[in-house]
Coordinates of C-alpha atoms in Angstrom, one line a residue:
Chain A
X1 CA -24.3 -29.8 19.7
X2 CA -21.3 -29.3 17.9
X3 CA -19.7 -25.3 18.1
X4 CA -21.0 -23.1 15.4
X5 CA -18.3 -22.1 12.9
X6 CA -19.2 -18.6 12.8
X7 CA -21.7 -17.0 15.5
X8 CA -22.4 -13.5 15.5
X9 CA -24.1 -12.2 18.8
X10 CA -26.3 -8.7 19.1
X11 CA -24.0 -6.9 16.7
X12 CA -24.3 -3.0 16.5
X13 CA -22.8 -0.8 14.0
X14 CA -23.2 3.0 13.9
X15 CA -21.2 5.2 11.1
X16 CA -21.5 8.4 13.2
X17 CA -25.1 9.0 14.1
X18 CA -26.1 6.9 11.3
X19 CA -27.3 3.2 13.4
X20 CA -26.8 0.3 10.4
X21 CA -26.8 -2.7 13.0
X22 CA -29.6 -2.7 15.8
X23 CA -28.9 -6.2 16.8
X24 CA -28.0 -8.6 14.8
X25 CA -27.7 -12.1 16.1
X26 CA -26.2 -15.0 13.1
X27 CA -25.3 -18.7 13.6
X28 CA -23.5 -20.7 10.7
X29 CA -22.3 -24.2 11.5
X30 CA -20.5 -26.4 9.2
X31 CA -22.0 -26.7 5.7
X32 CA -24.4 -24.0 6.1
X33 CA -25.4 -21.8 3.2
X34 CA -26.3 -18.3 4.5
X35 CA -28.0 -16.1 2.1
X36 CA -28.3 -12.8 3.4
X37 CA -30.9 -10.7 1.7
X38 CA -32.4 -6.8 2.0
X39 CA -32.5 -4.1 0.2
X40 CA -30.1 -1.6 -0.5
X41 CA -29.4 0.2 2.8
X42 CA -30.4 -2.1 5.1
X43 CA -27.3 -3.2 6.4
X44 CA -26.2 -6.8 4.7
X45 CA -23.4 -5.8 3.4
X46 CA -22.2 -4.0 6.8
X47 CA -22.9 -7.2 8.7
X48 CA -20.5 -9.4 5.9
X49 CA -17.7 -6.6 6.4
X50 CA -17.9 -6.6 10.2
X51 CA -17.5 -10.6 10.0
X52 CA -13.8 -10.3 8.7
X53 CA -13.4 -6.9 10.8
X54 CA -13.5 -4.5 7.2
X55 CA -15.8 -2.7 9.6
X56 CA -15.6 -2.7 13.3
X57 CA -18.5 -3.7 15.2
X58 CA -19.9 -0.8 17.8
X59 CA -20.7 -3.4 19.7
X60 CA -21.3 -7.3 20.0
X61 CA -19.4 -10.8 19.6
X62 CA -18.6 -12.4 17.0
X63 CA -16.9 -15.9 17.4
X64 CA -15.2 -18.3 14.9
X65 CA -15.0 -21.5 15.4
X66 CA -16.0 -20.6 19.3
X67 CA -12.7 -18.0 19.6
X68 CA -14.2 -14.4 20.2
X69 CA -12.6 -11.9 18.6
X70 CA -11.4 -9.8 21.2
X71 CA -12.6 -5.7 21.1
X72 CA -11.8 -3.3 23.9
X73 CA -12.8 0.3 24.4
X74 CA -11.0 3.0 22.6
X75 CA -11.2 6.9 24.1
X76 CA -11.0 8.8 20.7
X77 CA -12.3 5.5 18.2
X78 CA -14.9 4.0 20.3
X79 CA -14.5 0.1 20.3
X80 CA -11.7 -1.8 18.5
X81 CA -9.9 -4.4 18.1
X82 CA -8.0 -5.8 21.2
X83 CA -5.2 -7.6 19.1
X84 CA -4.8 -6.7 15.6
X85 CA -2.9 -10.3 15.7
X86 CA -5.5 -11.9 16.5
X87 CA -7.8 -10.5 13.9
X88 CA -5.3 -10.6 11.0
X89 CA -5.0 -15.1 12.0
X90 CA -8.8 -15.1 11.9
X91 CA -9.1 -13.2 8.8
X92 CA -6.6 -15.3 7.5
X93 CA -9.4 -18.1 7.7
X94 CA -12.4 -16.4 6.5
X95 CA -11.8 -15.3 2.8
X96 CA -14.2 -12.4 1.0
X97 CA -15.2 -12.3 -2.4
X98 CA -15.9 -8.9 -3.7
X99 CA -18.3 -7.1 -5.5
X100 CA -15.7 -5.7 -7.2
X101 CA -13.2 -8.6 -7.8
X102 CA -10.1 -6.5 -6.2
X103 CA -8.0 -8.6 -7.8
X104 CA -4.4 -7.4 -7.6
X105 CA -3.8 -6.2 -10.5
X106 CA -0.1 -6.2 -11.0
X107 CA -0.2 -9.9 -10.6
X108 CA -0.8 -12.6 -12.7
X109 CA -3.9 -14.9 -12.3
X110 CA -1.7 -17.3 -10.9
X111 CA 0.2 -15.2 -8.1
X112 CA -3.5 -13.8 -7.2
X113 CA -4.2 -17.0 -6.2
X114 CA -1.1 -18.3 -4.4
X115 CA -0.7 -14.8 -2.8
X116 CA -2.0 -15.2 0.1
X117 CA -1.2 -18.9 0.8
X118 CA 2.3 -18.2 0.3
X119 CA 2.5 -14.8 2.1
X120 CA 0.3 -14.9 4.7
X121 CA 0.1 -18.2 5.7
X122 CA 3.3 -19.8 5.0
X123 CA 2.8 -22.3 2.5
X124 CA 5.7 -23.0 0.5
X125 CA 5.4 -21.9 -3.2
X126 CA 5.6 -24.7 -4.9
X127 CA 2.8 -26.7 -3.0
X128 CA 0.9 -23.3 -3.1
X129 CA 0.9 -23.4 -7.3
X130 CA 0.0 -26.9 -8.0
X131 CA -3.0 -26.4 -5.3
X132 CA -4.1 -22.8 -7.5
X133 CA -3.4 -24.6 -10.8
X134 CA -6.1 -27.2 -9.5
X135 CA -8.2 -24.2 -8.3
X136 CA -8.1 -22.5 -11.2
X137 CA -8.7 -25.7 -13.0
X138 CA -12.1 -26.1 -11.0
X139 CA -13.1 -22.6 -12.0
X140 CA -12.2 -23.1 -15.4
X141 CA -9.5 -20.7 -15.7
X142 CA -6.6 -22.5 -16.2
X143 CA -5.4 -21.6 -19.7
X144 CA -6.0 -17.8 -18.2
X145 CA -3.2 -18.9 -15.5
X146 CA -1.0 -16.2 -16.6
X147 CA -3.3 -13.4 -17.6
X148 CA -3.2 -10.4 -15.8
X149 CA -6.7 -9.8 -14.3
X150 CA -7.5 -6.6 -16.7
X151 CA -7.2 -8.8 -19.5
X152 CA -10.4 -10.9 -18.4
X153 CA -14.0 -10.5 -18.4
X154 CA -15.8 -9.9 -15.1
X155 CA -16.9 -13.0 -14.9
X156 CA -13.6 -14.6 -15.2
X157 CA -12.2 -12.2 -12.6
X158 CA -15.0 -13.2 -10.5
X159 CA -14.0 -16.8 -10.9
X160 CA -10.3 -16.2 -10.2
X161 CA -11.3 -14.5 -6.9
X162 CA -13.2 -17.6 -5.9
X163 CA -10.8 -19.4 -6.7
X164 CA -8.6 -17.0 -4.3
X165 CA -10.9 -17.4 -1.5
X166 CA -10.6 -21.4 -1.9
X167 CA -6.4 -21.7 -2.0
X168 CA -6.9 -20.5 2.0
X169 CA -8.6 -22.9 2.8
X170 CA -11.6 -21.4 4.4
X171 CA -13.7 -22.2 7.2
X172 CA -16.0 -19.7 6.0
X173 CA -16.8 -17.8 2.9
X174 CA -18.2 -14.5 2.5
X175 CA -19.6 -13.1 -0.7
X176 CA -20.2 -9.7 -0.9
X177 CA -22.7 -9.3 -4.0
X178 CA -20.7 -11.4 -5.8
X179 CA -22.6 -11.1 -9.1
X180 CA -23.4 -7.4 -9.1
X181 CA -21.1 -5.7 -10.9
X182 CA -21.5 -8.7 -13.9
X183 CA -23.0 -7.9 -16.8
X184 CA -26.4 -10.7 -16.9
X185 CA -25.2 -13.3 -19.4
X186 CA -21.5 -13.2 -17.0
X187 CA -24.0 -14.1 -13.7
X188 CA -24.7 -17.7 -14.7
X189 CA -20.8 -19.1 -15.1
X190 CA -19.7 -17.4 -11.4
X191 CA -23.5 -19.0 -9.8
X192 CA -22.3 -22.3 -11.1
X193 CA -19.5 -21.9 -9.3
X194 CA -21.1 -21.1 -6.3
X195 CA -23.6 -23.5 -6.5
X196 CA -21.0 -26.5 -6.6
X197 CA -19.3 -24.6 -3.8
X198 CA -22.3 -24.9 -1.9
X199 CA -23.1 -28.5 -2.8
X200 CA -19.5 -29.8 -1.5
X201 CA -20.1 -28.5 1.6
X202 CA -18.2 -25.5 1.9
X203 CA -20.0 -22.9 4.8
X204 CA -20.9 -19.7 2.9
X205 CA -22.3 -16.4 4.1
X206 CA -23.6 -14.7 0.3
X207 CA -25.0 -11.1 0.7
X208 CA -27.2 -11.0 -2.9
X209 CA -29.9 -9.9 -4.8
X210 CA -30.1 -13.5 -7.2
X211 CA -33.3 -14.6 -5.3
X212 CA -33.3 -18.0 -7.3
X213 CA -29.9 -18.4 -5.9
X214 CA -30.8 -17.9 -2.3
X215 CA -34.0 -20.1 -2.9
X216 CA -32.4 -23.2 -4.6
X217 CA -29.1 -23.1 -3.0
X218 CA -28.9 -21.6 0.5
X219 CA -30.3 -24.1 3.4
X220 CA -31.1 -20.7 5.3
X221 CA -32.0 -17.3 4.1
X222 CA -31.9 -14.2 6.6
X223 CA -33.9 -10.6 5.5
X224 CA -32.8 -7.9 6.9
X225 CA -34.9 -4.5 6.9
X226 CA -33.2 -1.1 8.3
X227 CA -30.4 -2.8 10.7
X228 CA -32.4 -5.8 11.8
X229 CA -33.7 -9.3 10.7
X230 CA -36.7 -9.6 10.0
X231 CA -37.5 -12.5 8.7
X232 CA -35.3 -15.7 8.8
X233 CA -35.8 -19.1 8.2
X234 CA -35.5 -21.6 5.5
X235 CA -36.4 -21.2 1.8
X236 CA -38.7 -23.4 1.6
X237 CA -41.0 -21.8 4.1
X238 CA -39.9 -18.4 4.2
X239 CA -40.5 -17.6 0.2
X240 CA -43.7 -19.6 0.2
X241 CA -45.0 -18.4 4.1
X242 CA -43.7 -15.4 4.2
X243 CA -44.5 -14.1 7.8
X244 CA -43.6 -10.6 7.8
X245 CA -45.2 -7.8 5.2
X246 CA -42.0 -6.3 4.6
X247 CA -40.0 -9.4 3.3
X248 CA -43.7 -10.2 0.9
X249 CA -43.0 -6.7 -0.5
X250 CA -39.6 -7.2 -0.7
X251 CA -40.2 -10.3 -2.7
X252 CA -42.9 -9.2 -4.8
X253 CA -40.6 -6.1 -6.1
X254 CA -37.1 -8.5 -7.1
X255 CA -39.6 -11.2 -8.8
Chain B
X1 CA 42.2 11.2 -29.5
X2 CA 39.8 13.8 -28.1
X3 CA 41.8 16.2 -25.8
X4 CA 40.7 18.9 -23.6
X5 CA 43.7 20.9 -23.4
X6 CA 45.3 18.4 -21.0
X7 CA 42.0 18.4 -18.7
X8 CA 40.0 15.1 -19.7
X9 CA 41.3 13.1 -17.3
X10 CA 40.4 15.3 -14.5
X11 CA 37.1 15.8 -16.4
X12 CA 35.7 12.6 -16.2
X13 CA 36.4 12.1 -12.9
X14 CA 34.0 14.9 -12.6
X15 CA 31.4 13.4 -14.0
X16 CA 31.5 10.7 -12.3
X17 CA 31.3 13.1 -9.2
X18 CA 28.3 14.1 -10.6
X19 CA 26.2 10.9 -11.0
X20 CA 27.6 9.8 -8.0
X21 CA 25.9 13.0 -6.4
X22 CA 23.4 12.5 -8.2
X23 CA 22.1 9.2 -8.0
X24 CA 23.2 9.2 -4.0
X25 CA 20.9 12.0 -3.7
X26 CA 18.2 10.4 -5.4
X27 CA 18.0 7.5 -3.4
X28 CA 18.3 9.9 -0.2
X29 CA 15.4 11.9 -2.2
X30 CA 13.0 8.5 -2.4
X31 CA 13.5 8.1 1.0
X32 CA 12.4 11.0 2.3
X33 CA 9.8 11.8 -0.2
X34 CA 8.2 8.4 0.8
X35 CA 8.6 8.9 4.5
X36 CA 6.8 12.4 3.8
X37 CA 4.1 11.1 1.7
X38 CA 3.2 8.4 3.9
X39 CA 3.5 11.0 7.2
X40 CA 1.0 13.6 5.3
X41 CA -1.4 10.8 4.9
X42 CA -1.3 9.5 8.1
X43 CA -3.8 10.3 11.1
X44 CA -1.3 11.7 12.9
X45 CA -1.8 15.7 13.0
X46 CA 1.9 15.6 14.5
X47 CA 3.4 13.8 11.1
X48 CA 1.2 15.6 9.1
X49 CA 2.5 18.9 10.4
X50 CA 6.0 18.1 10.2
X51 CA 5.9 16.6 6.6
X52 CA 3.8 19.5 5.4
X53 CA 5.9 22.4 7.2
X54 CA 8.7 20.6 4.9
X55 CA 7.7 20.6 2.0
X56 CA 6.1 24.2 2.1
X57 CA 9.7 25.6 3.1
X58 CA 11.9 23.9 0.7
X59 CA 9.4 24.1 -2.0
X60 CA 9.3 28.0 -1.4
X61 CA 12.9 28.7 -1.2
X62 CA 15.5 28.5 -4.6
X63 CA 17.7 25.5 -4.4
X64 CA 20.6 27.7 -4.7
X65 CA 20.1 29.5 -1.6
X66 CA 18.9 26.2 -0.1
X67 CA 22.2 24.9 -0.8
X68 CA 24.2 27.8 0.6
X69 CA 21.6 27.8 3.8
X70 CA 22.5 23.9 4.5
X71 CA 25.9 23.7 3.8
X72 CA 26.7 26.8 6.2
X73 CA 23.8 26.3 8.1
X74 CA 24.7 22.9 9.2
X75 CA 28.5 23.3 9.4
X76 CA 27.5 25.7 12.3
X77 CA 24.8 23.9 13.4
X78 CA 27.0 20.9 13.9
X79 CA 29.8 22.3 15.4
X80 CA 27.4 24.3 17.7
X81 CA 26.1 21.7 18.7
X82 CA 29.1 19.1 19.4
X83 CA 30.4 22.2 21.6
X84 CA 27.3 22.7 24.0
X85 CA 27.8 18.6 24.2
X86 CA 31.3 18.9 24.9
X87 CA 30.7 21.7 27.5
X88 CA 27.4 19.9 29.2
X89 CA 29.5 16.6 29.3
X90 CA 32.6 18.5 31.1
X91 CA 30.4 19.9 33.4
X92 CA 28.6 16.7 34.3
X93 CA 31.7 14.9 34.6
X94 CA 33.0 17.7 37.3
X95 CA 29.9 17.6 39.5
X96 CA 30.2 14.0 40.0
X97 CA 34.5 14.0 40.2
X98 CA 36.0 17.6 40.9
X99 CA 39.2 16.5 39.7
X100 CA 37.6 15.8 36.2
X101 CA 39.9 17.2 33.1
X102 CA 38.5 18.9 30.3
X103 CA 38.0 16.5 27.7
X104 CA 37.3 16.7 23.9
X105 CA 34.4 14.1 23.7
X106 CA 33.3 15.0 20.3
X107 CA 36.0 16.7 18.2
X108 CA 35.7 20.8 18.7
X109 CA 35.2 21.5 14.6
X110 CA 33.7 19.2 12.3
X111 CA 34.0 20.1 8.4
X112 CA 31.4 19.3 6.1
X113 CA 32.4 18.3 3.3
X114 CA 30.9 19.3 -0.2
X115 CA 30.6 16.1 -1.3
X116 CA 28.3 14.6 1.7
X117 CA 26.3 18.5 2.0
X118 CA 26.0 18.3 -1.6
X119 CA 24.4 14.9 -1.3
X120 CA 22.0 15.7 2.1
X121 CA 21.2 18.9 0.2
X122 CA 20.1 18.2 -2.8
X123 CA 18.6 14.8 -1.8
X124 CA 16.6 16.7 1.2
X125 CA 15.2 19.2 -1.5
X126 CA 14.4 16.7 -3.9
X127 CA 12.6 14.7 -1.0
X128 CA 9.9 17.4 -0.8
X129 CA 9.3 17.5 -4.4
X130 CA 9.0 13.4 -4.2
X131 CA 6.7 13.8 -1.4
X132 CA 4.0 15.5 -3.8
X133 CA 4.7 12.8 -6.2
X134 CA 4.4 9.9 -3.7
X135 CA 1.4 11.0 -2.3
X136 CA 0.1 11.5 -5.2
X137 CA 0.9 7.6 -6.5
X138 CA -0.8 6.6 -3.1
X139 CA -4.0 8.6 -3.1
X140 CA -4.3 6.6 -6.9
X141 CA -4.0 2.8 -6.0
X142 CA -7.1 0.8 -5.7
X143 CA -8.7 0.7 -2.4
X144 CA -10.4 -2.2 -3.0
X145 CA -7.7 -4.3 -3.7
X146 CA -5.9 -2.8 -0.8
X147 CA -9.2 -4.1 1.3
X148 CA -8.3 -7.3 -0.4
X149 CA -5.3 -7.6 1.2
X150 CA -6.8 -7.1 4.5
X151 CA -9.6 -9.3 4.2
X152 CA -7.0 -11.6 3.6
X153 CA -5.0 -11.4 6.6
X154 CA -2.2 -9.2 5.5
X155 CA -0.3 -6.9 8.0
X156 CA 0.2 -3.4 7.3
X157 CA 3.7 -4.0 6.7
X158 CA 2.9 -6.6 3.7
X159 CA -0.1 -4.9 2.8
X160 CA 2.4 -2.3 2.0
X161 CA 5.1 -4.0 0.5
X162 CA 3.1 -6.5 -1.3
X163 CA 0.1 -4.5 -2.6
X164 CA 0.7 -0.9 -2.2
X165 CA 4.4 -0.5 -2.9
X166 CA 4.4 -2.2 -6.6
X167 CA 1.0 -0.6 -7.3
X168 CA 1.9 3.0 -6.4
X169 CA 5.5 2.9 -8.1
X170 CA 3.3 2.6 -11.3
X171 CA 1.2 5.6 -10.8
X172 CA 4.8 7.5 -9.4
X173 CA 6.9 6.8 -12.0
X174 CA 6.2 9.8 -14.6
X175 CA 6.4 12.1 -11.0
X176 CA 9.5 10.0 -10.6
X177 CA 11.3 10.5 -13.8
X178 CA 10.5 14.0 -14.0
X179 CA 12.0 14.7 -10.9
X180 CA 15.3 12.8 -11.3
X181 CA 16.0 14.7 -14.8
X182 CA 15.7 18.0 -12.5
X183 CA 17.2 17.0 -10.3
X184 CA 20.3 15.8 -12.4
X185 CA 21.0 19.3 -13.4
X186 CA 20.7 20.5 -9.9
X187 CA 23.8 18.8 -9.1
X188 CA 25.2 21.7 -11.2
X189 CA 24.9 24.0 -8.0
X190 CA 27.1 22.0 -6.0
X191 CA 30.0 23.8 -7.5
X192 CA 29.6 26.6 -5.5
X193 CA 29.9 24.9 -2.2
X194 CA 33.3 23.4 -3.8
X195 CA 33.3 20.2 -4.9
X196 CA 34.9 19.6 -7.7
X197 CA 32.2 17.9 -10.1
X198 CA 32.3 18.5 -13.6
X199 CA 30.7 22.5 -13.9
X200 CA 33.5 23.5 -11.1
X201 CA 36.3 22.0 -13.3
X202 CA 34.8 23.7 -16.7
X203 CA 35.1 27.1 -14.4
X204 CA 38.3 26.4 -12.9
X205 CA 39.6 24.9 -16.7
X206 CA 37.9 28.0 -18.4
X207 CA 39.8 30.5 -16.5
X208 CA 43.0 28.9 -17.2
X209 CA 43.0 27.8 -20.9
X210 CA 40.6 31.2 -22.1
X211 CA 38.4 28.8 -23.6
X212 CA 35.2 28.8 -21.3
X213 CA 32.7 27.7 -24.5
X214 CA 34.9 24.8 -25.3
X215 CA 34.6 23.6 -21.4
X216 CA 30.8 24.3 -21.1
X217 CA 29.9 23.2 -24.0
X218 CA 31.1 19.8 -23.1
X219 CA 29.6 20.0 -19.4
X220 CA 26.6 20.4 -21.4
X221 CA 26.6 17.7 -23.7
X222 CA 28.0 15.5 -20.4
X223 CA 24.5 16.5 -19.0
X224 CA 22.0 15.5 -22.2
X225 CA 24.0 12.2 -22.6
X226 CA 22.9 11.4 -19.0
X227 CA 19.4 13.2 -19.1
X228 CA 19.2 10.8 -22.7
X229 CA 20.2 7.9 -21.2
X230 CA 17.7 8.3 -18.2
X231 CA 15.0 9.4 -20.4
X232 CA 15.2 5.4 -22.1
X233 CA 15.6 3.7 -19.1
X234 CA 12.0 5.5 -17.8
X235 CA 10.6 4.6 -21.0
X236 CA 11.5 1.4 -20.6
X237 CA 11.0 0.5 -16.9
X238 CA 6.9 2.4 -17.8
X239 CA 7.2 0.2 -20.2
X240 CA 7.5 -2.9 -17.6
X241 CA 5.3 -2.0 -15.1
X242 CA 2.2 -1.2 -17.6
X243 CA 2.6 -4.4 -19.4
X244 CA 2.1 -6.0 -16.2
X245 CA -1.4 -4.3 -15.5
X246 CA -2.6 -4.5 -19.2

């Protein structure tokens, strides 16, 4: 068996008194489409966020690629990291797609994208803007190669920060609700994108609310109710068989 | 040819003194106002102390008597302290060799002079007045897109010069502008601690020739050409840095 890409093991958070995380255990290997479902509150976005480190776990391991991400004990802050070198290399190699875009804004389309090849990870400029004008080729977006990102529509923007998340070179990809701040008819152009993401075997970890999306696409979905999964499994069984009453409600409502 | 009773040569070299004060002070005033701002938002109580314990003094106190506290302040301050130095070396040094000679390590009196207190001055009350405006610029950028540059594996050095830097310079800039013109006039009051910039040779040139509107009026019209000048450039670089976002 080969070594998961991403594995998270009996993760905790607490904000304060407030518990998010009761446990949560997560294994992605290579290829693997996660889609992470729940309601609001119930912790899937917390869990994307404590992948990449946004948040720091209370407690638990999470590994990439079978390195652990180190955490040791802090008297005032409770756990954190061990090397903040360490975590800025792995974060390095999982990228995050935003709700919200967060595209720079005082950079052109073109420098969002090369950004962080060029200044994080070293690659030379040159090579690092004929691999974005590919990207942004892909997404459809390379006439917009030198628009700033307010000029755009959200759906645009959402497509210029995939196509962000794809110039690192990512063993993993984490969308946060990538298509909840788009207005309905801007959903279907950044899906598509997804969807052909997903079909070239990229590994994805997508927190969302398109049901269809985790249905048809994802080879695994994981429901999460109040900090813990509660129902997992693949599509195909879990939205016809549902198993638990929560995840039937829950399904019931979106539809 | 324009002539100033026989005083325009010596009048633009003050001038020149003053944007040379000026501009040395503001980039002495960026500094500090940046160091500030980033020390009040910190989690540090320690730098938040400091930074606000600055900028509530020299915001409370007139820049003239500011001025007058540094620059005489400081000469004794200095000298004070290069002479318990001096002393505490001396005395070391005899401990450890008996036969040790009085020595002059650092020289006994140090003079200030106007033109570097009139630079540290102004540029350390101008720094508190940038602070506000600094903090202000950072409290306004994005904190999504500064989570973006996490995520992505920046360091807080880069996520600083490559995200927040450019972003917040765009939200300072009014602040900025604002506080250079003031600031530009301010260099007015180094006169009084004697350097001779422009205002000190319109006094000094008034006394002599009886003709103290001619002189000041000129000072004055020195001043708007700069405080004109400035004003475009502003426009223009607010100019830049929105096209950018739009």
């Amino acid at each position: 068996m080969t070594v998961p890409t991403l594995s998270i093991k009996n993760l905790h958070k607490s904000f304060a008194d407030n518990q998010v995380l009761k446990g949560v255990d997560l294994e992605a290997h290579k290829g693997d489409v996660i889609s992470i479902l729940g309601a609001s509150g119930s912790g899937k976005s917390t869990l994307l966020r404590c992948v990449n480190l946004l948040e720091t776990p209370t407690s638990g391991d999470i590994l990439v690629n079978g390195e652990l991400i180190e955490m040791k004990q802090d008297k005032k802050r409770g756990a954190i990291p061990a090397s903040i070198k360490q975590v800025e290399r792995i974060r390095s190699r999982l990228a995050m797609v935003f709700q919200g875009f967060n595209l720079w804004s005082h950079l052109s389309v073109l420098e969002n994208v090369i950004e962080a090849p060029v200044h994080v990870l070293g690659v030379p400029k040159k090579e690092a803007i004929v691999k974005a004008e590919a990207l942004l080729q892909r997404v459809g977006l390379y006439e917009r190669k030198d628009y700033y990102p307010e000029q755009l529509s959200g759906g645009q923007q959402q497509r210029v920060a995939i196509a962000r998340a794809l110039a690192v070179e990512p063993e993993v990809m984490l969308f946060d609700e990538p298509t909840s701040a788009l207005d309905p008819e801007l959903v279907g152009e950044v899906l598509t994108v997804m969807r052909d993401l997903a079909e070239e075997g990229r590994t994805m970890l997508v927190v969302t609310h398109e049901m269809a999306f985790a249905r048809d696409v994802s080879n695994k979905v994981l429901f999460l109710h109040q900090g813990l999964v509660e129902e997992q499994g693949k599509p195909e069984d879990i939205f016809t068989n549902p198993t638990s009453e929560r995840f039937k409600q829950f399904i019931s409502t979106v539809y | 040819m324009f002539s100033l009773y026989g005083y325009q040569d010596i009048f633009i070299e003050g001038a020149w003194l003053t944007l040379q004060v000026a501009l040395l002070s503001l980039v002495l005033s960026v500094a500090l106002g940046l160091l500030a701002a980033l020390a009040k938002l910190s989690h540090s109580t320690v730098l938040k102390s400091i930074a606000t314990l600055y900028t509530t003094i020299i915001r409370g106190i007139p820049d003239l008597i500011l001025m007058l506290l540094i620059f005489f302040g400081g000469q004794l301050l200095i000298n004070d302290m290069s002479y318990n130095i001096n002393e505490w070396l001396n005395e070391t040094m005899t401990g450890y060799y008996p036969d040790h000679e009085w020595t002059s390590y650092l020289p006994d009196y140090i003079d200030i002079s106007p033109y570097f207190a009139g630079i540290v001055t102004i540029g350390f009350i101008f720094g508190a007045y940038m602070a506000e405006t600094f903090r202000g610029a950072i409290i306004s950028v994005n904190k999504g897109q500064l989570e973006a540059a996490t995520a992505y594996g920046m360091n807080k050095y880069k996520r600083f010069s490559r995200v927040m830097f450019p972003q917040m310079m765009r939200y300072a800039l009014p602040g900025l502008g604002n506080n250079w013109l003031v600031l530009l006039k301010t260099t007015a009051l180094v006169s009084i601690i004697g350097l001779q910039d422009m205002v000190k040779i319109a006094g000094d040139a008034s006394g002599s020739t009886q003709k103290p509107f001619t002189f000041y009026l000129v000072v004055a019209l020195i001043f708007l050409f700069y405080t004109a000048v400035s004003t475009s450039v502003l426009k223009w670089a607010e100019r830049k840095y929105s096209i950018q976002t739009r």
